[in-house]
Coordinates of C-alpha atoms in Angstrom, one line a residue:
M1 CA -11.4 9.9 79.2
L2 CA -13.9 7.6 77.2
Q3 CA -11.5 6.7 74.6
S4 CA -12.7 3.2 73.7
L5 CA -16.6 4.8 73.1
A6 CA -18.0 5.0 70.1
E7 CA -17.8 8.3 68.4
H8 CA -21.0 8.9 66.8
L9 CA -24.1 9.1 68.6
L10 CA -27.4 9.1 66.8
V11 CA -30.1 11.6 67.7
F12 CA -33.9 11.9 67.4
I13 CA -35.9 14.6 68.7
D14 CA -39.3 15.9 68.3
D15 CA -39.6 18.9 66.7
A16 CA -42.9 20.4 68.6
T17 CA -41.6 19.4 72.1
S18 CA -37.6 19.3 72.2
M19 CA -38.1 15.7 73.4
L20 CA -35.6 13.0 72.6
M21 CA -37.1 10.2 71.0
E22 CA -34.2 7.7 70.6
L23 CA -30.4 7.9 71.3
R24 CA -27.8 5.4 70.1
F25 CA -24.2 5.0 70.1
V26 CA -22.8 3.4 66.8
Q27 CA -19.4 2.7 65.0
S28 CA -20.2 4.6 62.2
E29 CA -23.2 6.5 60.5
S30 CA -24.0 3.8 57.9
T31 CA -26.9 2.6 56.4
F32 CA -27.3 -0.3 58.7
S33 CA -26.6 1.9 61.8
Y34 CA -29.6 4.1 60.8
F35 CA -31.7 1.1 59.9
T36 CA -31.1 -0.3 63.7
A37 CA -31.9 3.1 65.1
L38 CA -35.1 3.3 63.0
E39 CA -36.4 0.2 63.6
S40 CA -35.8 0.8 67.6
Y41 CA -37.6 4.4 67.2
L42 CA -40.7 2.7 65.4
L43 CA -41.3 0.1 67.5
K44 CA -41.3 2.5 70.6
H45 CA -43.2 5.2 68.9
G46 CA -44.8 4.1 65.5
R47 CA -44.5 6.0 62.1
P48 CA -44.0 9.8 62.1
V49 CA -45.2 12.1 59.5
A50 CA -41.5 12.6 58.3
F51 CA -38.1 13.0 59.2
Y52 CA -35.7 16.0 58.8
S53 CA -32.1 15.3 58.5
H54 CA -28.8 16.6 57.1
K55 CA -27.8 15.7 53.9
H56 CA -26.0 12.4 54.5
T57 CA -25.2 10.1 51.8
V58 CA -27.6 7.6 53.5
F59 CA -30.5 9.8 52.8
R60 CA -29.7 11.3 49.2
V61 CA -27.7 10.9 46.3
S62 CA -25.2 13.9 46.1
K63 CA -24.9 13.6 42.0
P64 CA -27.8 11.5 40.6
N65 CA -27.5 10.8 36.8
Q66 CA -29.4 8.7 34.3
H67 CA -27.4 5.6 35.0
M68 CA -28.3 5.4 38.9
T69 CA -31.6 5.9 40.8
S70 CA -32.0 9.1 42.8
M71 CA -33.2 7.1 45.7
T72 CA -31.0 5.8 48.5
Q73 CA -31.6 2.4 50.5
S74 CA -32.8 4.6 53.3
G75 CA -35.1 6.5 51.1
R76 CA -36.4 3.3 49.6
A77 CA -37.1 1.8 53.3
L78 CA -39.0 4.8 54.3
A79 CA -41.0 5.2 51.2
E80 CA -42.2 1.7 51.7
L81 CA -43.3 2.7 55.2
N82 CA -44.8 6.0 53.9
I83 CA -42.5 8.5 55.6
E84 CA -41.6 11.3 54.0
I85 CA -37.7 12.3 54.1
L86 CA -36.4 15.9 54.0
C87 CA -32.8 16.7 53.8
A88 CA -31.8 20.3 55.5
N89 CA -29.8 22.8 53.1
S90 CA -27.8 24.2 56.4
S91 CA -27.3 23.4 60.1
Q92 CA -29.2 26.3 60.8
T93 CA -32.3 25.1 59.4
K94 CA -32.4 22.1 61.9
G95 CA -31.3 24.1 64.7
R96 CA -33.2 22.3 67.2
V97 CA -31.3 18.8 67.1
E98 CA -28.0 21.0 66.6
R99 CA -28.7 22.8 69.8
A100 CA -29.7 19.5 71.7
N101 CA -26.3 18.1 70.1
R102 CA -24.3 20.7 72.0
T103 CA -26.2 20.0 74.9
L104 CA -25.2 16.5 74.6
Q105 CA -21.7 16.8 73.9
D106 CA -21.2 18.6 77.5
R107 CA -23.8 17.1 79.7
L108 CA -23.9 13.3 78.3
V109 CA -19.7 13.0 78.3
K110 CA -19.5 14.3 81.9
E111 CA -22.4 11.9 83.3
L112 CA -20.7 8.8 81.2
R113 CA -17.7 9.7 82.8
L114 CA -19.0 9.7 86.3
A115 CA -20.8 6.6 85.5
G116 CA -17.4 5.1 84.8
I117 CA -18.7 3.9 81.1
S118 CA -16.2 3.2 78.7
N119 CA -17.4 0.9 75.8
M120 CA -20.4 1.2 73.6
D121 CA -22.6 -1.5 75.0
E122 CA -23.0 0.2 78.6
G123 CA -23.0 3.4 77.0
N124 CA -26.2 2.5 75.1
A125 CA -27.8 0.8 78.2
F126 CA -27.3 4.3 80.1
L127 CA -29.0 6.1 77.3
L128 CA -32.2 4.6 78.5
G129 CA -32.2 6.5 81.9
F130 CA -30.5 9.2 80.7
T131 CA -33.0 10.2 78.0
E132 CA -35.9 10.1 80.8
R133 CA -33.9 12.5 83.1
F134 CA -33.4 14.7 80.0
N135 CA -36.7 14.8 78.8
A136 CA -38.3 15.6 82.5
K137 CA -35.9 18.7 82.6
F138 CA -36.0 20.2 79.1
A139 CA -38.7 18.7 77.2
K140 CA -41.9 21.4 76.7
A141 CA -45.6 20.8 76.3
S142 CA -46.8 21.0 72.7
A143 CA -49.6 23.6 71.6
K144 CA -51.5 21.1 70.5
P145 CA -52.2 17.5 72.3
N146 CA -52.4 15.5 69.3
N147 CA -49.8 12.9 68.4
L148 CA -49.3 12.7 64.9
H149 CA -47.6 9.2 65.0
R150 CA -49.5 6.6 63.2
P151 CA -49.2 2.8 63.8
L152 CA -47.1 0.6 61.7
N153 CA -48.5 -0.3 58.1
I154 CA -46.7 -3.8 58.2
E155 CA -46.3 -6.4 60.7
P156 CA -43.3 -5.6 63.3
D157 CA -41.6 -8.8 62.6
R158 CA -41.3 -7.9 59.0
L159 CA -39.4 -4.7 59.6
S160 CA -35.9 -6.6 58.9
E161 CA -37.3 -7.3 55.3
V162 CA -37.8 -3.4 54.7
F163 CA -34.3 -2.4 57.0
C164 CA -32.2 -4.4 54.4
L165 CA -29.9 -3.8 51.5
R166 CA -31.7 -4.4 48.3
D167 CA -30.5 -5.0 44.7
K168 CA -31.4 -6.6 41.3
R169 CA -29.2 -9.2 39.6
N170 CA -29.5 -11.1 36.3
V171 CA -29.9 -14.9 36.2
T172 CA -27.1 -16.6 34.0
K173 CA -27.7 -19.5 31.8
D174 CA -26.3 -21.6 34.5
I175 CA -28.8 -20.5 36.9
M176 CA -26.5 -18.3 38.9
L177 CA -25.8 -14.9 40.0
K178 CA -22.9 -12.7 41.3
Y179 CA -23.5 -10.1 44.3
D180 CA -20.9 -8.4 46.1
R181 CA -18.1 -10.7 44.8
K182 CA -19.9 -14.0 45.5
R183 CA -21.3 -16.4 43.1
I184 CA -24.8 -17.6 44.1
K185 CA -26.0 -21.0 42.6
L186 CA -29.9 -21.2 42.4
E187 CA -31.8 -24.4 43.0
I188 CA -32.5 -25.9 39.9
N189 CA -36.4 -25.9 39.4
E190 CA -39.1 -25.4 37.2
L191 CA -39.3 -21.6 38.6
T192 CA -35.6 -21.1 38.2
R193 CA -35.4 -22.2 34.9
G194 CA -37.6 -19.9 33.7
L195 CA -35.8 -16.8 35.3
V196 CA -32.7 -17.2 33.0
G197 CA -32.1 -14.0 31.4
K198 CA -34.4 -11.9 34.0
Y199 CA -33.8 -10.0 37.3
V200 CA -34.0 -11.2 40.8
D201 CA -34.3 -9.3 44.3
V202 CA -31.5 -10.0 46.6
Y203 CA -31.8 -9.1 50.1
E204 CA -28.9 -8.6 52.5
C205 CA -29.3 -8.3 56.2
G206 CA -27.2 -6.3 58.7
C207 CA -25.9 -9.8 59.8
G208 CA -24.7 -10.7 56.3
R209 CA -27.5 -13.4 55.8
I210 CA -28.3 -13.2 52.0
Q211 CA -32.2 -14.2 50.8
V212 CA -32.8 -14.1 46.8
R213 CA -36.2 -13.3 45.8
S214 CA -38.5 -13.5 42.7
N215 CA -42.1 -11.8 43.0
G216 CA -42.0 -12.1 46.9
L217 CA -41.0 -15.9 46.6
V218 CA -37.5 -17.0 48.4
L219 CA -35.4 -19.0 46.0
P220 CA -33.3 -21.7 47.6
H221 CA -29.7 -21.1 46.7
T222 CA -26.4 -22.0 47.6
I223 CA -23.1 -19.5 48.0
L224 CA -20.1 -21.1 46.3
N225 CA -17.4 -18.8 48.0
P226 CA -19.1 -18.3 51.5
E227 CA -15.8 -17.3 52.9
R228 CA -16.3 -13.9 51.3
C229 CA -19.6 -13.0 53.0
S230 CA -18.1 -13.5 56.4
G231 CA -18.6 -10.8 59.0
T232 CA -21.3 -8.2 58.9
Y233 CA -21.7 -5.2 56.4
Q234 CA -19.8 -2.9 58.9
N235 CA -16.8 -5.5 59.5
R236 CA -16.4 -6.0 55.7
T237 CA -16.0 -2.3 55.0
R238 CA -13.3 -1.9 57.5
Q239 CA -11.6 -4.6 56.0
G240 CA -11.7 -3.3 52.4
A241 CA -10.4 0.1 53.7
A242 CA -7.8 -1.5 55.5
K243 CA -6.9 -3.5 52.1
G244 CA -6.9 -0.5 50.1
E245 CA -4.4 1.3 52.5
G246 CA -2.2 -1.9 52.3
Q247 CA -2.3 -1.6 48.2
T248 CA -1.5 2.0 48.5
S249 CA 1.5 1.6 50.7
Q250 CA 2.9 -1.5 48.6
R251 CA 2.3 0.7 45.4
Q252 CA 4.5 3.6 46.9
E253 CA 7.3 0.8 47.7
W254 CA 7.2 -0.3 44.0
L255 CA 7.3 3.4 42.7
Q256 CA 10.6 4.3 44.9
E257 CA 12.3 1.1 44.0
D258 CA 11.4 2.0 40.3
R259 CA 12.8 5.4 40.5
S260 CA 16.1 4.0 42.2
A261 CA 16.8 1.7 39.2
P262 CA 19.8 2.4 36.7
T263 CA 18.4 4.6 33.8
W264 CA 19.1 4.2 30.0
G265 CA 22.8 3.8 28.8
S266 CA 24.0 4.1 32.6
V267 CA 27.2 2.0 33.5
Q268 CA 26.9 -0.5 36.5
D269 CA 29.5 -3.2 37.4
G270 CA 31.6 -2.1 34.2
A271 CA 28.8 -2.9 31.9
I272 CA 26.5 -0.6 29.9
L273 CA 23.0 -1.1 30.2
R274 CA 21.0 -0.8 27.2
P275 CA 17.4 0.3 26.8
Q276 CA 15.0 -1.0 29.5
T277 CA 11.2 -0.7 30.3
R278 CA 10.4 0.6 33.8
R279 CA 7.3 -1.1 35.3
T280 CA 5.7 -0.3 38.8
R281 CA 3.6 -3.4 38.9
G282 CA 3.0 -6.9 36.8
P283 CA 5.3 -8.9 34.4
C284 CA 6.5 -7.7 31.1
S285 CA 4.0 -7.0 28.3
Q286 CA 3.6 -8.3 25.1
P287 CA 4.8 -5.5 23.0
E288 CA 8.2 -5.4 25.4
L289 CA 8.6 -9.2 24.7
R290 CA 8.4 -8.4 20.6
Y291 CA 10.8 -5.5 21.0
L292 CA 13.5 -7.8 23.2
R293 CA 12.7 -11.0 20.4
S294 CA 13.4 -8.7 17.4
T295 CA 16.6 -7.2 19.1
L296 CA 18.4 -10.7 19.6
C297 CA 17.1 -11.7 16.2
Q298 CA 19.0 -8.5 14.5
A299 CA 22.2 -9.3 16.8
A300 CA 22.4 -12.8 15.6
L301 CA 21.9 -12.1 12.2
L302 CA 24.6 -9.3 12.1
S303 CA 27.1 -11.6 13.7
A304 CA 27.1 -9.3 17.0
P305 CA 28.8 -10.2 20.5
L306 CA 26.9 -12.6 22.6
V307 CA 23.8 -11.1 23.9
T308 CA 22.5 -12.4 27.1
L309 CA 18.9 -11.5 28.5
L310 CA 18.6 -11.1 32.3
L311 CA 15.6 -11.1 34.2
C312 CA 15.8 -9.2 37.5
A313 CA 12.6 -9.6 39.4
I314 CA 12.4 -7.7 42.5
G315 CA 8.9 -8.1 44.1
D316 CA 6.4 -7.6 41.6
I317 CA 8.5 -5.3 39.6
S318 CA 10.2 -6.9 36.5
E319 CA 13.0 -5.4 34.7
W320 CA 14.5 -6.7 31.4
R321 CA 18.0 -6.0 30.7
L322 CA 20.6 -6.3 27.7
Q323 CA 23.9 -6.4 28.7
T324 CA 26.8 -6.9 26.1
H325 CA 29.9 -9.1 26.4
W326 CA 32.8 -8.4 24.5

């Protein structure tokens, strides 16, 4: 079994001839995965008239509103290349590629097993020869011999500027901006002094490299916390998911400990526990402190028995208890 092989295969197929145009194994169906496949396709064949895809969030915004643009990063890149993107409403409307996927799920998996391939790099190298054999056996001649692919409208070495993440950020008074939890300090000069309060363009490549531009000019900058931009976009996504799972499990432990805590008025070790506030995270809040302070003042004024404040800290759960000694 090819257990270590990537689980996702991106397939580009010609609707007129059923010819496989591009195959690529990727770790996930992310924006940068599609960018890499699109760049390889364009360098080999040129620009098509349109791409017909499913309704993946890489290609369309599922719920657009007035506070966000209805165009994704992939849609913006294809619009710059003058390529139309069409999203199918069902699998049946793009049946040609679905039938090809069903064939690949059977034939390709068997050929990979016979070739002894079990990793993504070897799999992508194998796909070059497999595509030629597949097209020779299953591709059909088109009704018209015209090739509607067009030449690129930009230089090939500038495709990296198109296939990247772009966003706008506001420049603060100290000639800084924030992007993806990073603080970016612009080099102070006459150009950047005039950008205070204005928006600049931030370009992020798949390798993690960041560029800041204003009207097409690259602005020299320094990332003050570079440890936050180490690794690629996909690695940071996986790290964030793992961190989220860890926080969820820790929060569940807090809730379990909180449920096991004694309730108001219960007896423990011969002492009556007075009102206590259950918290699942963080220290005691200001209203709780004011309540405890007023309780102690009233006890002192009424000559009540000695009141002792015990702070029990278990992890990040803080419990404030009042215990009376007679």
